[in-house]
Amino acid sequence: MFGYIRAAKPEMRIKEFELYKAVYCSLCKEMGKTYGIFSRFTLSYDFTFYALLNMALKPDVCDITRKCCTCNPIKKCQYLTDMSDMKMPAAASMILCYFKLMDNISDEKGLKKVKYLLAKPFIASAYKKAKKLYPSLDAVAKSYIESQNEIEKNNCTSIDMAAEPTAKCLAEMFKMLTDNEAQKRCLDRIGYSIGRYIYILDAAVDLEEDIKLNRYNPLKEMYKAGEYSKEFIAGQLNICVGEAAKAYELLDIKKFKNILDNLIYLGLQDTFIKELKI
Amino acid sequence: MRDPYEVLGVSKNASDEEVKNAYRALARKYHPDNYADNPLSDLAGEKMQEINRAYDEIVNMRKGGSSASGSSGSGATKPEYAHIRTLISNNMLDEAQRKLDEFPTNSRDAEWYFLSGSVLYKRGWYSNAYSSFATAVNMDPNNAEYKQALNNMQRHQNGAYSGPYRTGSNMGGSCNSCDFCSSLICADCCCECMGGDLISCC
């Protein structure tokens, strides 16, 4: 979606990094296979996290094979032998990408709009396919977009309210990863907190541009009143990550624990420090 | 039941000291204070019980010693809030919010702000929750429960969650004089391999 859920690579062991990359490449491959070459360009780290979490909750071991990379035929990449766990993350990625594209088309003007319009037929056909495979994901995304539009129309100035649609959307998507009720509640909390983190970080990153172009941003009011500061945003984001971490600790992780620890305890914080240039 | 050693994440050959340390670290992590007001507090409680049981079992297996446990409680001060507290602890947030909204603005005391902070916190509305907790503490600075809630959020705000993973200097990118010297010596060795020299004296 935004690519704000990234691992802190310098703190990773090589074997963890290779596994992380294997999941990323497998997701890319799955998208290319099911949704066509163009869908590959829409892949983000956020859905790699989603795919990792999906697999981490299942007890079976995962095998890795080396095959040629489809994007670069000279390069050999590692892929998961069993690709079935990639199907749902790939669909989620396509569905959210489609809605983001539609949003961009209605927001942008000029050349950028042309660019998005050109991408539309490819993304739209992929979206149709994903929607057919996972109607529940589509329903979640639709209600997210509707409430997000509502928020923007009413020019909402509360961060809590403005972040809710994104947070709820991720919470619902994360909940789909398990059937266990207790685990569902943990995933709900993780999804909510991470969704909130993504939304607030994105709003802070876009703030100056949004003011210039007179677009909606929940932080605008605060900025005009002189109450905005990067430290305030950092504090808010830290609370989100801390809450996600607490819920994460109650999750029954079967594999990839080191990679997920890295993402939750370090990656999220490092990412926002980099993005906000603190 | 799961193997108690597995629960504590130590091997069967671990020394008593190692078992104790592992137990302490986990107990600190899942301590009820960490999950006060959290919608997942019951799950954390179960986890804590599992850890306590596992530790007791290991200790008993090894020599049959004492047991350890930790808990904290909180009590409503005003009867009208007791019901709301029950609603909140059962995660019935909409109902609790409605009951709280019924209080006229001028009768809202510290506990009212604390409770609405709890509702907001459980909802994930951390920004408003923080202000509510702060108001509660402001109105009643001596109440440990309110202070605890605010402290929990402040700790996170300062980024104090990066627990077990980060290694070495905490924010990365830092470089002390020792690193610097060893890097220079390394570079010198490389230069010498290729026939050049970086530090002429060594």
Coordinates of C-alpha atoms in Angstrom, one line a residue:
Chain A
M1 CA 0.0 0.0 0.0
F2 CA 2.6 2.5 1.1
G3 CA 5.7 0.4 1.8
Y4 CA 6.1 1.6 5.4
I5 CA 6.4 -1.9 6.9
R6 CA 10.0 -2.6 6.2
A7 CA 12.6 -4.7 7.9
A8 CA 15.7 -3.1 9.5
K9 CA 18.2 -4.8 7.2
P10 CA 21.4 -3.9 9.0
E11 CA 20.1 -5.7 12.0
M12 CA 19.2 -8.9 10.1
R13 CA 21.3 -12.0 9.9
I14 CA 22.1 -13.1 6.3
K15 CA 19.9 -16.2 6.6
E16 CA 17.0 -14.1 7.8
F17 CA 17.5 -11.6 5.0
E18 CA 17.5 -14.4 2.4
L19 CA 14.3 -15.8 3.7
Y20 CA 12.7 -12.4 3.8
K21 CA 13.8 -11.8 0.2
A22 CA 12.5 -15.3 -0.8
V23 CA 9.0 -14.4 0.5
Y24 CA 9.2 -11.0 -1.3
C25 CA 10.2 -12.7 -4.6
S26 CA 7.6 -15.5 -4.2
L27 CA 4.9 -12.9 -3.7
C28 CA 6.1 -11.0 -6.8
K29 CA 6.1 -14.3 -8.8
E30 CA 2.6 -15.2 -7.6
M31 CA 1.3 -11.8 -8.6
G32 CA 2.9 -12.1 -12.0
K33 CA 1.5 -15.6 -12.5
T34 CA -2.1 -14.8 -11.5
Y35 CA -2.5 -11.1 -12.3
G36 CA -0.1 -10.5 -15.2
I37 CA 3.3 -8.9 -15.6
F38 CA 2.1 -5.4 -14.8
S39 CA 0.9 -6.3 -11.4
R40 CA 4.4 -7.0 -10.3
F41 CA 5.3 -3.4 -10.3
T42 CA 2.7 -2.7 -7.6
L43 CA 4.2 -5.0 -5.1
S44 CA 5.2 -3.4 -1.7
Y45 CA 6.9 -4.5 1.5
D46 CA 3.6 -4.1 3.4
F47 CA 2.2 -7.2 1.7
T48 CA 5.4 -9.0 2.2
F49 CA 4.8 -8.5 5.9
Y50 CA 1.2 -9.7 5.4
A51 CA 2.5 -12.8 3.6
L52 CA 5.1 -13.5 6.4
L53 CA 2.5 -13.2 9.1
N54 CA 0.2 -15.5 7.1
M55 CA 2.9 -18.2 7.0
A56 CA 4.2 -17.5 10.5
L57 CA 0.9 -18.7 12.0
K58 CA 1.0 -22.0 10.3
P59 CA 3.2 -24.9 11.7
D60 CA 4.4 -26.5 8.5
V61 CA 8.0 -26.0 7.5
C62 CA 8.8 -24.1 4.3
D63 CA 11.2 -25.2 1.6
I64 CA 13.1 -22.9 -0.7
T65 CA 14.3 -23.5 -4.2
R66 CA 16.5 -21.5 -6.5
K67 CA 15.1 -20.5 -9.8
C68 CA 15.8 -17.8 -12.4
C69 CA 14.3 -14.4 -11.5
T70 CA 11.6 -13.4 -14.0
C71 CA 12.5 -9.7 -13.9
N72 CA 16.2 -10.3 -14.5
P73 CA 16.9 -13.6 -16.3
I74 CA 20.6 -13.6 -15.5
K75 CA 19.9 -13.5 -11.7
K76 CA 19.1 -16.5 -9.7
C77 CA 16.6 -15.9 -6.9
Q78 CA 15.2 -18.0 -4.1
Y79 CA 11.6 -18.9 -4.0
L80 CA 9.3 -20.8 -1.7
T81 CA 8.6 -24.3 -3.0
D82 CA 5.0 -24.1 -1.8
M83 CA 3.3 -21.0 -3.2
S84 CA -0.2 -21.6 -1.8
D85 CA 0.3 -19.2 1.1
M86 CA 1.0 -16.3 -1.3
K87 CA -2.4 -16.4 -2.9
M88 CA -4.3 -14.3 -0.4
P89 CA -1.6 -11.7 0.1
A90 CA -1.3 -11.3 -3.7
A91 CA -5.1 -10.8 -3.9
A92 CA -5.1 -8.3 -1.0
S93 CA -2.3 -6.4 -2.7
M94 CA -4.2 -6.1 -6.0
I95 CA -7.4 -5.1 -4.4
L96 CA -5.9 -2.3 -2.4
C97 CA -3.8 -1.2 -5.3
Y98 CA -6.9 -0.8 -7.4
F99 CA -8.6 1.3 -4.9
K100 CA -5.5 3.5 -4.4
L101 CA -5.3 3.9 -8.1
M102 CA -8.9 5.0 -8.4
D103 CA -8.3 7.5 -5.6
N104 CA -5.2 8.8 -7.4
I105 CA -7.2 9.3 -10.6
S106 CA -9.8 11.4 -8.8
D107 CA -7.2 13.4 -6.9
E108 CA -4.5 14.1 -9.5
K109 CA -4.4 16.5 -12.5
G110 CA -2.3 16.7 -15.6
L111 CA 0.5 14.3 -16.6
K112 CA 0.3 12.2 -13.4
K113 CA -3.4 11.6 -14.0
V114 CA -2.6 10.4 -17.6
K115 CA 0.0 8.0 -16.1
Y116 CA -2.6 6.5 -13.7
L117 CA -5.3 6.3 -16.4
L118 CA -2.9 4.3 -18.6
A119 CA -2.3 1.8 -15.7
K120 CA -6.0 1.5 -15.0
P121 CA -7.0 -1.2 -17.6
F122 CA -4.3 -3.6 -16.3
I123 CA -5.0 -3.0 -12.7
A124 CA -8.7 -3.2 -13.2
S125 CA -8.6 -6.6 -14.8
A126 CA -6.3 -7.9 -12.1
Y127 CA -8.7 -6.4 -9.5
K128 CA -11.7 -8.2 -11.0
K129 CA -9.9 -11.5 -10.8
A130 CA -8.8 -10.9 -7.2
K131 CA -12.3 -9.9 -6.2
K132 CA -13.7 -13.1 -7.6
L133 CA -11.2 -15.2 -5.7
Y134 CA -11.5 -13.3 -2.4
P135 CA -14.8 -11.5 -2.1
S136 CA -14.3 -10.9 1.6
L137 CA -11.1 -8.9 1.0
D138 CA -12.9 -6.8 -1.5
A139 CA -15.7 -6.1 1.0
V140 CA -13.2 -4.9 3.6
A141 CA -11.4 -2.7 1.1
K142 CA -14.7 -1.2 -0.2
S143 CA -16.0 -0.2 3.2
Y144 CA -12.5 1.2 4.0
I145 CA -12.6 3.4 0.9
E146 CA -16.2 4.5 1.7
S147 CA -15.5 5.6 5.2
Q148 CA -12.2 7.2 4.1
N149 CA -14.1 9.3 1.6
E150 CA -16.6 10.3 4.2
I151 CA -13.8 11.5 6.5
E152 CA -12.2 13.5 3.7
K153 CA -15.5 15.0 2.7
N154 CA -16.2 16.2 6.2
N155 CA -12.7 17.6 6.5
C156 CA -12.1 15.7 9.7
T157 CA -9.4 17.2 11.9
S158 CA -9.2 14.4 14.6
I159 CA -6.2 12.1 13.9
D160 CA -8.0 9.3 15.8
M161 CA -11.1 9.5 13.6
A162 CA -9.2 10.0 10.4
A163 CA -6.9 7.0 11.0
E164 CA -9.8 4.7 11.8
P165 CA -10.7 3.5 8.3
T166 CA -7.1 2.4 7.4
A167 CA -6.7 0.9 10.9
K168 CA -9.9 -1.0 10.7
C169 CA -9.1 -2.2 7.2
L170 CA -5.8 -3.7 8.3
A171 CA -7.4 -5.1 11.4
E172 CA -10.0 -7.0 9.3
M173 CA -7.4 -8.2 6.8
F174 CA -5.2 -9.5 9.6
K175 CA -8.0 -11.2 11.3
M176 CA -8.6 -13.3 8.2
L177 CA -5.3 -15.0 8.7
T178 CA -6.5 -17.4 11.5
D179 CA -9.6 -19.2 12.7
N180 CA -8.5 -19.2 16.4
E181 CA -10.6 -16.7 18.3
A182 CA -7.9 -15.6 20.8
Q183 CA -5.3 -15.2 18.0
K184 CA -7.9 -13.2 16.0
R185 CA -8.1 -10.7 18.8
C186 CA -4.4 -10.3 18.8
L187 CA -4.2 -9.9 15.1
D188 CA -7.1 -7.4 15.2
R189 CA -5.0 -5.2 17.6
I190 CA -1.8 -5.6 15.6
G191 CA -3.7 -4.7 12.4
Y192 CA -5.4 -1.7 14.0
S193 CA -2.2 -0.3 15.4
I194 CA -0.1 -0.9 12.3
G195 CA -2.9 0.6 10.1
R196 CA -3.0 3.6 12.3
Y197 CA 0.8 3.9 12.1
I198 CA 0.7 3.7 8.3
Y199 CA -2.0 6.4 8.1
I200 CA -0.4 8.9 10.5
L201 CA 3.0 8.4 8.9
D202 CA 1.6 8.9 5.4
A203 CA -0.3 12.0 6.5
A204 CA 2.9 13.5 8.1
V205 CA 5.0 12.7 5.0
D206 CA 2.5 14.2 2.6
L207 CA 1.6 17.2 4.8
E208 CA 3.6 19.9 3.0
E209 CA 2.6 18.8 -0.4
D210 CA -1.1 18.6 0.7
I211 CA -1.0 22.1 2.0
K212 CA 0.6 23.4 -1.2
L213 CA -2.0 21.6 -3.4
N214 CA -4.8 22.3 -1.1
R215 CA -5.6 18.6 -0.5
Y216 CA -7.2 17.0 2.5
N217 CA -4.8 16.1 5.4
P218 CA -5.9 15.5 9.0
L219 CA -2.8 17.3 10.3
K220 CA -3.4 20.5 8.4
E221 CA -5.4 22.2 11.1
M222 CA -2.7 21.4 13.7
Y223 CA 0.0 22.7 11.4
K224 CA -1.8 26.0 10.9
A225 CA -2.3 26.4 14.7
G226 CA 1.4 25.9 15.1
E227 CA 0.9 22.8 17.2
Y228 CA 2.5 20.4 14.7
S229 CA 5.9 19.0 15.3
K230 CA 7.8 15.9 14.1
E231 CA 8.3 14.9 17.8
F232 CA 4.6 14.8 18.3
I233 CA 4.1 12.6 15.3
A234 CA 7.0 10.4 16.4
G235 CA 5.4 10.0 19.8
Q236 CA 2.1 9.0 18.2
L237 CA 3.8 6.5 16.0
N238 CA 5.7 5.0 18.9
I239 CA 2.5 4.5 20.7
C240 CA 1.1 2.6 17.7
V241 CA 4.2 0.4 17.4
G242 CA 4.3 -0.2 21.2
E243 CA 0.7 -1.4 21.1
A244 CA 1.3 -3.6 18.1
A245 CA 4.3 -5.1 19.8
K246 CA 2.3 -5.9 23.0
A247 CA -0.4 -7.7 20.9
Y248 CA 2.3 -9.4 18.8
E249 CA 3.9 -10.9 22.0
L250 CA 0.6 -12.7 22.6
L251 CA 0.6 -14.2 19.1
D252 CA 1.5 -17.9 18.7
I253 CA 4.3 -17.6 16.1
K254 CA 5.3 -20.9 14.6
K255 CA 8.1 -19.7 12.3
F256 CA 9.9 -16.5 11.0
K257 CA 10.1 -15.2 14.5
N258 CA 13.4 -13.4 14.1
I259 CA 12.2 -11.7 10.9
L260 CA 8.9 -10.6 12.5
D261 CA 10.7 -9.4 15.6
N262 CA 13.0 -7.3 13.5
L263 CA 10.0 -5.8 11.6
I264 CA 8.0 -5.0 14.7
Y265 CA 10.6 -3.9 17.2
L266 CA 13.0 -2.2 14.8
G267 CA 11.8 -1.9 11.2
L268 CA 8.7 0.2 12.0
Q269 CA 10.6 2.6 14.1
D270 CA 13.6 2.9 11.8
T271 CA 11.2 3.5 8.9
F272 CA 9.4 6.4 10.4
I273 CA 12.7 8.0 11.6
K274 CA 13.9 7.8 8.0
E275 CA 10.7 9.0 6.4
L276 CA 10.2 11.9 8.8
K277 CA 13.9 12.7 8.6
I278 CA 14.3 13.1 12.4
Chain B
M1 CA 0.1 -29.1 28.7
R2 CA 3.2 -27.8 27.0
D3 CA 6.6 -28.8 28.1
P4 CA 7.5 -26.3 30.9
Y5 CA 11.0 -25.8 29.4
E6 CA 9.5 -25.0 26.1
V7 CA 7.2 -22.4 27.7
L8 CA 10.2 -20.6 29.3
G9 CA 12.3 -21.0 26.1
V10 CA 15.2 -22.7 27.8
S11 CA 16.9 -26.1 27.3
K12 CA 16.4 -29.0 29.7
N13 CA 20.0 -28.7 30.7
A14 CA 19.8 -25.0 31.6
S15 CA 21.1 -24.1 35.0
D16 CA 18.8 -22.9 37.8
E17 CA 20.0 -19.4 37.2
E18 CA 19.2 -19.5 33.5
V19 CA 15.7 -20.8 34.2
K20 CA 15.2 -18.1 36.7
N21 CA 16.4 -15.4 34.3
A22 CA 14.2 -16.7 31.5
Y23 CA 11.3 -16.7 33.9
R24 CA 11.9 -13.2 35.1
A25 CA 12.3 -11.8 31.6
L26 CA 9.0 -13.4 30.5
A27 CA 7.2 -12.4 33.6
R28 CA 8.3 -8.8 33.1
K29 CA 7.1 -8.9 29.5
Y30 CA 3.6 -10.3 30.3
H31 CA 3.2 -8.6 33.6
P32 CA -0.4 -7.4 34.2
D33 CA 0.8 -3.9 34.6
N34 CA 2.0 -3.9 31.0
Y35 CA -1.5 -4.9 29.8
A36 CA -3.6 -2.8 32.2
D37 CA -6.6 -1.6 30.2
N38 CA -5.4 -3.5 27.2
P39 CA -8.2 -5.4 25.4
L40 CA -5.9 -8.4 25.3
S41 CA -5.2 -8.4 29.1
D42 CA -7.0 -11.7 29.6
L43 CA -4.8 -13.3 27.0
A44 CA -1.7 -11.8 28.7
G45 CA -3.1 -13.1 32.0
E46 CA -3.3 -16.6 30.6
K47 CA 0.2 -16.4 29.3
M48 CA 1.4 -15.2 32.7
Q49 CA -0.3 -18.2 34.3
E50 CA 1.3 -20.5 31.9
I51 CA 4.7 -19.0 32.6
N52 CA 4.1 -19.2 36.4
R53 CA 3.0 -22.8 36.1
A54 CA 5.9 -23.8 34.0
Y55 CA 8.4 -22.2 36.4
D56 CA 6.8 -23.7 39.4
E57 CA 6.8 -27.1 37.7
I58 CA 10.5 -26.8 36.9
V59 CA 11.4 -25.7 40.4
N60 CA 9.4 -28.5 41.9
M61 CA 10.9 -31.0 39.6
R62 CA 14.3 -29.9 40.5
K63 CA 14.0 -29.6 44.2
G64 CA 10.5 -28.8 45.2
G65 CA 10.9 -25.1 46.3
S66 CA 8.8 -22.0 46.5
S67 CA 6.5 -20.6 43.8
A68 CA 6.3 -17.1 42.5
S69 CA 3.4 -15.0 41.1
G70 CA 2.5 -11.4 40.5
S71 CA -0.7 -9.6 40.1
S72 CA -2.2 -6.2 40.6
G73 CA -5.8 -5.1 41.1
S74 CA -7.7 -2.0 40.7
G75 CA -10.9 -0.9 42.4
A76 CA -13.6 1.6 41.5
T77 CA -13.9 4.4 44.0
K78 CA -17.4 5.5 43.1
P79 CA -20.4 3.2 42.8
E80 CA -21.7 4.7 39.6
Y81 CA -18.5 3.9 37.9
A82 CA -18.4 0.2 38.9
H83 CA -20.8 -0.8 36.2
I84 CA -18.8 1.2 33.6
R85 CA -15.6 -0.5 34.7
T86 CA -17.3 -3.9 34.2
L87 CA -18.4 -2.9 30.8
I88 CA -14.9 -1.8 29.9
S89 CA -13.2 -4.9 31.2
N90 CA -15.6 -7.0 29.1
N91 CA -14.7 -4.9 26.1
M92 CA -18.3 -3.6 25.7
L93 CA -17.0 -0.2 24.6
D94 CA -20.0 1.3 22.9
E95 CA -22.2 0.7 25.9
A96 CA -19.5 2.1 28.3
Q97 CA -19.1 5.2 26.1
R98 CA -22.9 5.7 26.2
K99 CA -23.0 5.5 29.9
L100 CA -20.0 7.9 30.2
D101 CA -21.7 10.4 27.9
E102 CA -24.7 10.5 30.2
F103 CA -22.6 12.3 32.9
P104 CA -23.2 16.1 32.7
T105 CA -20.1 18.0 31.8
N106 CA -19.7 19.7 35.2
S107 CA -19.8 16.4 37.1
R108 CA -16.9 14.8 35.2
D109 CA -14.1 14.1 37.7
A110 CA -10.7 12.5 37.4
E111 CA -12.1 9.0 37.3
W112 CA -14.5 9.9 34.5
Y113 CA -11.6 11.1 32.4
F114 CA -9.6 7.9 33.3
L115 CA -12.5 5.7 32.3
S116 CA -13.1 7.5 29.0
G117 CA -9.4 7.3 28.4
S118 CA -9.6 3.6 28.9
V119 CA -12.4 3.3 26.4
L120 CA -10.5 5.3 23.8
Y121 CA -7.3 3.4 24.4
K122 CA -9.1 0.1 23.9
R123 CA -10.6 1.4 20.7
G124 CA -7.1 2.3 19.4
W125 CA -7.7 6.1 19.6
Y126 CA -4.4 6.6 21.3
S127 CA -4.2 10.4 20.7
N128 CA -7.5 11.2 22.6
A129 CA -6.8 8.4 25.1
Y130 CA -3.5 10.1 26.0
S131 CA -5.2 13.5 26.6
S132 CA -7.9 11.9 28.8
F133 CA -5.3 10.1 30.9
A134 CA -3.3 13.3 31.2
T135 CA -6.5 15.2 32.4
A136 CA -7.2 12.4 34.9
V137 CA -3.7 12.6 36.4
N138 CA -3.9 16.4 36.4
M139 CA -7.1 16.4 38.4
D140 CA -5.9 13.7 40.8
P141 CA -2.1 13.5 40.8
N142 CA -2.0 11.0 43.7
N143 CA -3.9 8.2 42.1
A144 CA -1.6 5.4 41.2
E145 CA -4.0 3.8 38.7
Y146 CA -4.3 6.9 36.5
K147 CA -0.6 7.5 36.7
Q148 CA 0.1 3.9 35.6
A149 CA -2.1 4.3 32.6
L150 CA -0.4 7.6 31.5
N151 CA 3.0 6.2 32.2
N152 CA 2.4 3.2 30.0
M153 CA 1.6 5.4 27.1
Q154 CA 4.4 7.8 27.8
R155 CA 6.9 4.9 27.8
H156 CA 5.7 3.9 24.4
Q157 CA 5.7 7.5 23.1
N158 CA 9.4 7.6 23.9
G159 CA 10.0 4.4 21.9
A160 CA 10.7 2.2 24.9
Y161 CA 9.5 -1.0 23.3
S162 CA 12.5 -2.0 21.1
G163 CA 13.0 -5.0 23.3
P164 CA 15.1 -8.1 22.7
Y165 CA 16.3 -7.7 19.1
R166 CA 18.4 -4.6 18.6
T167 CA 22.1 -5.4 19.2
G168 CA 24.9 -3.1 20.2
S169 CA 24.5 0.7 20.2
N170 CA 20.8 1.3 20.3
M171 CA 20.0 3.5 17.4
G172 CA 22.4 2.1 14.8
G173 CA 24.7 4.2 12.7
S174 CA 26.8 5.3 15.6
C175 CA 30.6 4.8 15.5
N176 CA 32.9 4.9 18.5
S177 CA 36.6 5.6 18.5
C178 CA 37.4 1.9 18.7
D179 CA 35.4 1.1 15.6
F180 CA 37.2 3.9 13.9
C181 CA 40.7 2.7 14.7
S182 CA 40.0 -0.9 13.8
S183 CA 38.5 0.3 10.5
L184 CA 41.6 2.3 9.7
I185 CA 43.9 -0.7 10.5
C186 CA 41.7 -2.9 8.3
A187 CA 41.9 -0.4 5.5
D188 CA 45.7 -0.2 6.0
C189 CA 45.9 -4.0 5.7
C190 CA 43.9 -4.0 2.5
C191 CA 46.1 -1.3 1.0
E192 CA 49.2 -3.2 1.9
C193 CA 47.8 -6.3 0.2
M194 CA 47.6 -4.4 -3.0
G195 CA 51.1 -3.0 -2.7
G196 CA 50.2 0.4 -1.3
D197 CA 50.1 1.8 2.3
L198 CA 47.6 3.9 4.3
I199 CA 49.3 4.2 7.6
S200 CA 53.1 4.2 7.1
C201 CA 54.1 3.2 10.6
C202 CA 52.3 -0.2 10.6

